Coordinates of C-alpha atoms and ligand atoms in Angstrom, one line a residue:
X1 CA 113.8 128.3 116.8
X2 CA 115.3 124.9 117.8
X3 CA 112.8 122.3 116.6
X4 CA 112.7 118.8 117.9
X5 CA 115.1 116.4 116.2
X6 CA 112.3 114.3 115.0
X7 CA 111.0 117.0 112.6
X8 CA 114.2 116.9 110.7
X9 CA 114.0 113.1 110.4
X10 CA 110.7 113.0 108.4
X11 CA 110.0 114.6 105.0
X12 CA 106.8 116.4 104.2
X13 CA 104.4 114.4 102.0
X14 CA 105.5 114.6 98.4
X15 CA 102.1 113.3 97.1
X16 CA 100.3 116.3 98.8
X17 CA 102.9 118.7 97.7
X18 CA 102.5 117.8 93.9
X19 CA 98.7 117.6 94.2
X20 CA 98.8 121.1 95.8
X21 CA 101.0 122.5 93.1
X22 CA 98.6 121.0 90.4
X23 CA 95.5 122.6 92.3
X24 CA 97.3 125.9 92.4
X25 CA 98.0 125.9 88.7
X26 CA 94.3 125.0 88.1
X27 CA 93.2 127.8 90.2
X28 CA 95.2 130.2 88.0
X29 CA 93.2 129.0 85.1
X30 CA 95.8 126.6 83.7
X31 CA 94.3 123.5 82.1
X32 CA 96.0 120.8 84.2
X33 CA 95.2 117.1 83.9
X34 CA 95.7 115.7 87.3
X35 CA 96.4 112.0 88.0
X36 CA 97.8 112.9 91.4
X37 CA 94.7 112.3 93.4
X38 CA 94.9 109.8 96.2
X39 CA 91.3 109.8 96.7
X40 CA 88.0 108.8 94.8
X41 CA 86.5 111.7 92.8
X42 CA 82.9 110.7 93.6
X43 CA 80.8 112.5 96.2
X44 CA 80.0 110.6 99.4
X45 CA 76.8 108.6 98.8
X46 CA 73.7 110.5 99.8
X47 CA 72.4 108.0 102.4
X48 CA 75.7 108.3 104.3
X49 CA 75.5 112.1 104.3
X50 CA 71.8 111.9 105.4
X51 CA 72.7 109.8 108.4
X52 CA 75.4 112.2 109.6
X53 CA 72.9 115.2 109.0
X54 CA 70.4 113.4 111.1
X55 CA 72.9 112.7 113.9
X56 CA 74.0 116.4 113.8
X57 CA 70.3 117.5 114.1
X58 CA 69.7 114.9 116.9
X59 CA 72.4 116.5 118.9
X60 CA 75.3 114.0 118.4
X61 CA 77.5 117.0 118.9
X62 CA 79.2 116.2 122.2
X63 CA 82.3 114.3 123.3
X64 CA 82.1 110.6 122.9
X65 CA 83.9 107.6 124.0
X66 CA 87.7 107.9 122.9
X67 CA 87.5 104.5 121.3
X68 CA 84.5 105.5 119.2
X69 CA 80.8 105.4 119.4
X70 CA 79.5 102.0 120.7
X71 CA 77.1 101.7 117.6
X72 CA 80.0 102.1 115.2
X73 CA 82.2 99.6 116.9
X74 CA 79.4 97.1 116.9
X75 CA 78.8 97.7 113.3
X76 CA 82.5 97.3 112.5
X77 CA 82.5 94.0 114.4
X78 CA 79.6 92.8 112.4
X79 CA 81.3 93.9 109.2
X80 CA 84.5 92.0 110.0
X81 CA 82.5 88.9 110.7
X82 CA 80.2 89.2 107.6
X83 CA 82.7 90.3 105.0
X84 CA 86.1 89.0 106.3
X85 CA 85.2 86.1 108.3
X86 CA 87.0 87.6 111.3
X87 CA 85.9 87.4 115.0
X88 CA 86.5 90.6 116.7
X89 CA 84.3 91.9 119.5
X90 CA 83.5 95.7 119.7
X91 CA 86.1 95.9 122.5
X92 CA 88.8 94.7 120.1
X93 CA 88.1 97.7 117.8
X94 CA 89.1 101.4 118.0
X95 CA 87.8 104.2 115.8
X96 CA 90.4 106.6 114.8
X97 CA 90.6 109.8 112.6
X98 CA 91.1 107.9 109.3
X99 CA 93.2 104.9 108.4
X100 CA 96.4 107.0 108.5
X101 CA 95.8 108.0 112.2
X102 CA 94.8 104.3 113.0
X103 CA 98.2 103.2 111.8
X104 CA 100.1 106.0 113.6
X105 CA 98.3 105.1 116.9
X106 CA 99.3 101.5 116.3
X107 CA 102.8 102.2 115.6
X108 CA 103.2 104.6 118.6
X109 CA 101.7 101.9 120.8
X110 CA 104.0 99.2 119.4
X111 CA 107.3 100.6 118.3
X112 CA 110.2 102.1 120.1
X113 CA 113.9 102.6 119.7
X114 CA 115.6 99.3 118.7
X115 CA 112.5 97.9 117.0
X116 CA 112.5 97.1 113.3
X117 CA 109.5 97.2 111.0
X118 CA 109.5 95.3 107.6
X119 CA 108.0 97.4 104.9
X120 CA 107.9 96.1 101.1
X121 CA 108.7 98.8 98.6
X122 CA 107.2 100.4 96.7
X123 CA 105.2 101.5 99.9
X124 CA 102.6 103.9 101.0
X125 CA 104.8 106.9 101.8
X126 CA 103.6 107.4 105.3
X127 CA 104.6 104.0 106.7
X128 CA 108.4 104.6 107.1
X129 CA 107.7 108.2 108.3
X130 CA 105.5 106.8 111.1
X131 CA 108.2 104.3 112.1
X132 CA 110.6 107.1 112.2
X133 CA 108.5 109.4 114.3
X134 CA 108.1 106.5 116.8
X135 CA 111.9 106.1 117.0
X136 CA 111.9 102.7 115.2
X137 CA 113.8 101.5 112.2
X138 CA 112.2 100.6 108.9
X139 CA 113.6 97.8 106.9
X140 CA 112.7 98.3 103.3
X141 CA 112.4 95.2 101.1
X142 CA 112.5 96.0 97.4
X143 CA 110.3 94.2 95.0
X144 CA 110.0 94.7 91.3
X145 CA 107.6 94.3 88.4
X146 CA 108.7 90.9 87.7
X147 CA 107.2 89.5 91.0
X148 CA 104.2 91.9 90.5
X149 CA 105.7 94.2 93.1
X150 CA 105.0 91.6 95.9
X151 CA 107.3 90.5 98.6
X152 CA 108.1 86.7 98.4
X153 CA 108.1 84.5 101.6
X154 CA 111.8 84.0 101.2
X155 CA 112.3 87.7 101.1
X156 CA 110.3 88.2 104.4
X157 CA 112.0 85.2 106.1
X158 CA 115.4 86.8 105.3
X159 CA 114.5 90.2 106.7
X160 CA 113.4 89.0 110.1
X161 CA 115.9 89.1 112.9
X162 CA 115.4 89.3 116.7
X163 CA 114.8 93.1 116.4
X164 CA 111.8 92.6 114.0
X165 CA 108.5 93.6 115.7
X166 CA 106.1 94.2 112.8
X167 CA 105.5 93.5 109.1
X168 CA 103.3 96.0 107.2
X169 CA 101.1 94.3 104.5
X170 CA 99.0 96.5 102.2
X171 CA 96.9 94.5 99.7
X172 CA 95.4 95.8 97.5
X173 CA 98.3 98.2 97.4
X174 CA 98.9 101.8 97.0
X175 CA 100.9 102.7 94.9
X176 CA 101.1 99.5 92.9
X177 CA 97.5 98.4 92.8
X178 CA 98.7 94.7 93.2
X179 CA 96.7 92.2 95.1
X180 CA 98.2 89.2 96.9
X181 CA 96.5 86.0 96.1
X182 CA 95.1 83.9 99.0
X183 CA 98.1 81.4 98.6
X184 CA 100.6 84.2 98.7
X185 CA 99.0 85.6 101.9
X186 CA 98.9 82.3 103.6
X187 CA 102.6 81.7 102.8
X188 CA 103.5 85.0 104.5
X189 CA 101.3 84.2 107.4
X190 CA 103.2 80.9 108.0
X191 CA 106.5 82.9 108.4
X192 CA 104.9 85.5 110.6
X193 CA 103.7 82.6 112.9
X194 CA 107.0 80.7 112.8
X195 CA 109.1 83.8 113.5
X196 CA 106.6 85.1 116.0
X197 CA 106.2 88.6 114.8
X198 CA 103.2 90.9 114.4
X199 CA 101.6 91.9 111.2
X200 CA 99.4 95.0 110.4
X201 CA 97.2 94.4 107.4
X202 CA 96.2 97.6 105.7
X203 CA 92.9 96.7 104.0
X204 CA 91.8 100.2 103.0
X205 CA 91.3 99.2 99.3
X206 CA 89.7 95.9 100.0
X207 CA 86.5 96.9 98.1
X208 CA 88.2 98.2 94.9
X209 CA 89.1 95.0 93.0
X210 CA 89.1 93.8 89.3
X211 CA 89.1 90.9 87.1
X212 CA 87.6 88.6 89.8
X213 CA 90.5 89.2 92.2
X214 CA 89.6 88.3 95.8
X215 CA 90.6 90.0 99.0
X216 CA 91.5 87.7 101.8
X217 CA 92.5 89.0 105.3
X218 CA 95.6 87.4 106.6
X219 CA 94.0 86.9 110.0
X220 CA 91.7 84.3 108.6
X221 CA 94.4 81.6 108.3
X222 CA 94.1 80.1 111.7
X223 CA 94.2 81.2 115.3
X224 CA 98.0 81.5 115.5
X225 CA 98.2 84.2 112.8
X226 CA 95.0 85.9 114.1
X227 CA 96.6 86.4 117.4
X228 CA 99.5 88.3 115.7
X229 CA 97.3 90.3 113.2
X230 CA 96.0 93.9 113.5
X231 CA 93.6 95.0 110.9
X232 CA 93.7 98.6 109.7
X233 CA 90.8 99.9 107.6
X234 CA 88.6 102.8 107.0
X235 CA 85.9 104.5 105.1
X236 CA 87.8 106.9 102.9
X237 CA 88.4 104.8 99.7
X238 CA 85.6 102.3 99.4
X239 CA 82.8 104.8 100.4
X240 CA 84.4 107.9 99.1
X241 CA 84.6 109.5 102.5
X242 CA 88.2 110.8 102.7
X243 CA 87.4 114.1 104.3
X244 CA 85.3 112.5 107.1
X245 CA 88.4 111.2 108.8
X246 CA 87.2 107.8 110.0
X247 CA 89.3 104.7 110.2
X248 CA 89.6 101.7 112.6
X249 CA 92.0 99.1 114.0
X250 CA 91.0 95.6 115.1
X251 CA 93.3 93.5 117.1
X252 CA 94.3 92.0 120.4
X253 CA 92.7 93.6 123.3
X254 CA 95.9 94.7 125.1
X255 CA 97.0 96.5 122.0
X256 CA 93.6 98.2 121.3
X257 CA 93.5 99.3 124.9
X258 CA 96.9 100.9 124.5
X259 CA 96.0 102.8 121.3
X260 CA 92.9 104.0 123.1
X261 CA 95.1 105.4 125.9
X262 CA 97.2 107.2 123.4
X263 CA 94.2 108.5 121.5
X264 CA 92.5 109.7 124.8
X265 CA 95.4 112.0 125.2
X266 CA 95.8 113.2 121.7
X267 CA 92.6 113.6 119.6
X268 CA 90.1 112.0 121.9
X269 CA 87.1 110.7 119.8
X270 CA 86.5 111.0 116.1
X271 CA 83.9 113.6 115.2
X272 CA 80.7 112.3 116.8
X273 CA 78.1 112.8 114.1
X274 CA 80.5 111.8 111.3
X275 CA 80.7 108.4 113.0
X276 CA 76.9 108.0 112.4
X277 CA 77.6 108.4 108.6
X278 CA 80.1 105.6 108.9
X279 CA 77.5 103.3 110.6
X280 CA 75.1 104.1 107.6
X281 CA 77.9 103.2 105.3
X282 CA 78.4 99.7 106.8
X283 CA 74.7 98.9 107.3
X284 CA 73.1 100.5 104.4
X285 CA 72.9 99.4 100.7
X286 CA 76.3 98.6 99.2
X287 CA 75.2 99.4 95.7
X288 CA 77.2 102.6 95.8
X289 CA 80.4 100.8 96.4
X290 CA 79.8 98.6 93.3
X291 CA 78.9 101.6 91.1
X292 CA 82.1 103.3 92.0
X293 CA 84.0 100.1 91.5
X294 CA 82.6 99.7 88.0
X295 CA 83.5 103.2 87.1
X296 CA 87.1 102.7 88.2
X297 CA 87.3 99.5 86.3
X298 CA 86.3 101.2 83.0
X299 CA 88.9 103.9 83.6
X300 CA 91.6 101.4 84.6
X301 CA 91.1 99.7 81.2
X302 CA 91.5 102.8 79.2
X303 CA 94.5 104.2 81.2
X304 CA 96.3 100.9 81.3
X305 CA 95.9 100.4 77.5
X306 CA 97.0 103.9 76.6
X307 CA 99.9 103.7 78.9
X308 CA 101.2 100.5 77.6
X309 CA 100.9 101.7 74.0
X310 CA 103.5 104.5 74.7
X311 CA 106.9 103.3 73.6
X312 CA 109.2 103.5 76.4
X313 CA 106.7 103.0 79.2
X314 CA 105.6 99.7 80.6
X315 CA 103.2 98.9 83.4
X316 CA 101.8 95.7 84.9
X317 CA 98.1 95.4 85.2
X318 CA 97.0 95.7 88.8
X319 CA 94.0 94.1 90.2
X320 CA 93.0 96.6 92.8
X321 CA 92.9 100.2 94.1
X322 CA 93.0 103.1 91.5
X323 CA 96.6 103.5 90.6
X324 CA 99.0 102.5 87.8
X325 CA 102.8 102.6 88.4
X326 CA 104.5 102.6 85.0
X327 CA 108.3 102.1 84.7
X328 CA 109.9 105.3 83.3
X329 CA 113.5 104.1 83.3
X330 CA 113.7 104.1 79.4
X331 CA 113.2 108.0 79.4
X332 CA 116.5 108.3 81.2
X333 CA 114.7 110.5 83.8
X334 CA 114.5 110.0 87.5
X335 CA 110.9 110.2 88.9
X336 CA 111.1 113.7 90.3
X337 CA 112.6 115.3 87.2
X338 CA 110.0 113.4 85.1
X339 CA 107.1 114.5 87.2
X340 CA 108.3 118.2 87.4
X341 CA 108.9 118.4 83.6
X342 CA 105.6 116.7 82.8
X343 CA 103.7 119.1 85.0
X344 CA 105.5 122.2 83.8
X345 CA 105.7 121.5 80.0
X346 CA 102.6 119.4 79.5
X347 CA 100.4 120.2 82.4
X348 CA 100.0 116.7 83.7
X349 CA 100.4 115.9 87.3
X350 CA 101.7 112.5 88.5
X351 CA 103.5 111.4 91.7
X352 CA 107.2 110.7 91.5
X353 CA 107.9 107.2 92.6
X354 CA 110.7 108.2 94.7
X355 CA 108.0 109.0 97.3
X356 CA 107.2 105.3 97.4
X357 CA 110.8 104.1 97.4
X358 CA 111.1 103.3 93.6
X359 CA 112.7 106.1 91.7
X360 CA 112.1 104.3 88.2
X361 CA 108.4 104.8 88.3
X362 CA 105.6 107.4 88.6
X363 CA 102.1 106.8 90.0
X364 CA 99.1 107.8 88.0
X365 CA 95.7 107.7 89.8
X366 CA 92.6 107.0 87.6
X367 CA 90.3 108.5 90.2
X368 CA 89.2 111.1 87.6
X369 CA 86.9 111.5 84.7
X370 CA 87.3 109.7 81.3
X371 CA 87.9 113.0 79.4
X372 CA 90.8 113.8 81.7
X373 CA 92.3 110.5 81.2
X374 CA 92.1 110.7 77.4
X375 CA 93.5 114.2 77.2
X376 CA 96.3 113.5 79.9
X377 CA 97.3 110.3 78.1
X378 CA 97.7 112.3 74.8
X379 CA 99.9 114.8 76.7
X380 CA 101.9 112.1 78.4
X381 CA 102.5 110.3 75.0
X382 CA 103.9 113.6 73.5
X383 CA 106.1 114.2 76.6
X384 CA 107.6 110.6 76.6
X385 CA 108.2 110.9 72.8
X386 CA 110.1 114.0 73.3
X387 CA 112.4 112.3 75.7
X388 CA 113.2 109.0 74.0
Ligands
LIG1 C1 94.4 106.3 101.8 C2 95.2 105.3 102.5 C3 95.0 105.1 103.9 C4 94.2 105.9 104.8 O1 93.6 107.0 104.5 P1 92.7 107.8 105.5 O2 92.2 108.9 104.6 O3 93.5 108.3 106.6 O4 91.6 106.9 106.0 C5 95.8 104.1 104.4 N1 96.6 103.3 103.7 C6 96.7 103.5 102.4 C7 97.7 102.6 101.7 C8 96.1 104.5 101.7 O5 96.2 104.7 100.4

């Protein structure tokens, strides 16, 4: 069969592949410690489930508006005002099938052959693939541990040329967990305005912060940057709703309308009754978010301390999300070899950094229980000692 060329231009998700292999080993009865999860390990909070169940029983089982249930778009509008200080009307918001789908719709609506998209590395692995699928070109800007894996204003300025259309900002970041300070975001905003490009701010981890770190949305630094900003967010990480598939974009009307047209011919509306769960998430008690954050904070402390105590590994202390990205270069192994050997010999699953554009690292998720963290760290320590 002759498949479309675009298929050979993208690679299947390495993170999903390793997680699947670890799951299969577990199913065979093998005692695997998995740090590959890209999702919270908590169940969705009960009041959110109850709202979706009620909606289902109330007959919210039909097609809805392609852009989302009006009640959810209103709730998102209020949320952006209340929590982020951003003024978006409901008409400036589209509800999509997850944050991933939101970003994909956005890139399809914006990017075409000849357009460049600036992506700091290490990056969330789907960004460049989406740009490729849309026919655009990703311009990858490398960052390192010395700058906290953050792009500097000088780096951003240098990467911009007349073909540049979009800059992708992700703070708190997957895979690094790093959080840009308000000053750092402001400095990037100034360049975006000066060079007149667009920025999409992927804020999916905004609620998972530590050590007093603050999340500031780039669109809050004045009208000029607001006009050039698109917010991408969702419910998966902060409310432990990964399987619900609900995310959203907020941005300029023309662009939101364009994404709605695309969505109306592809997926149509997000599962109608699920959207009622999302309304409950935004409008109900936020205690569940804090409980999950506190659990993550404890695990981060343990995993971070254990990792840095292993001779040969080093890792900056991230202030957000639920990942650690240690440097493995002293083991002499590249990330895929490291990850495969670790899984096969010591039954610990991590994600090779090559998936995120940084081959000298692996990503460990601490979205798992403390006993698994302790046991897995024991095994990782033995593995690294055997290599150095
Ligand atoms: C998980 C994640 C998303 C979105 O996930 P969905 O499940 O599609 O909502 C977006 N960006 C990053 C960086 C993520 O890690």
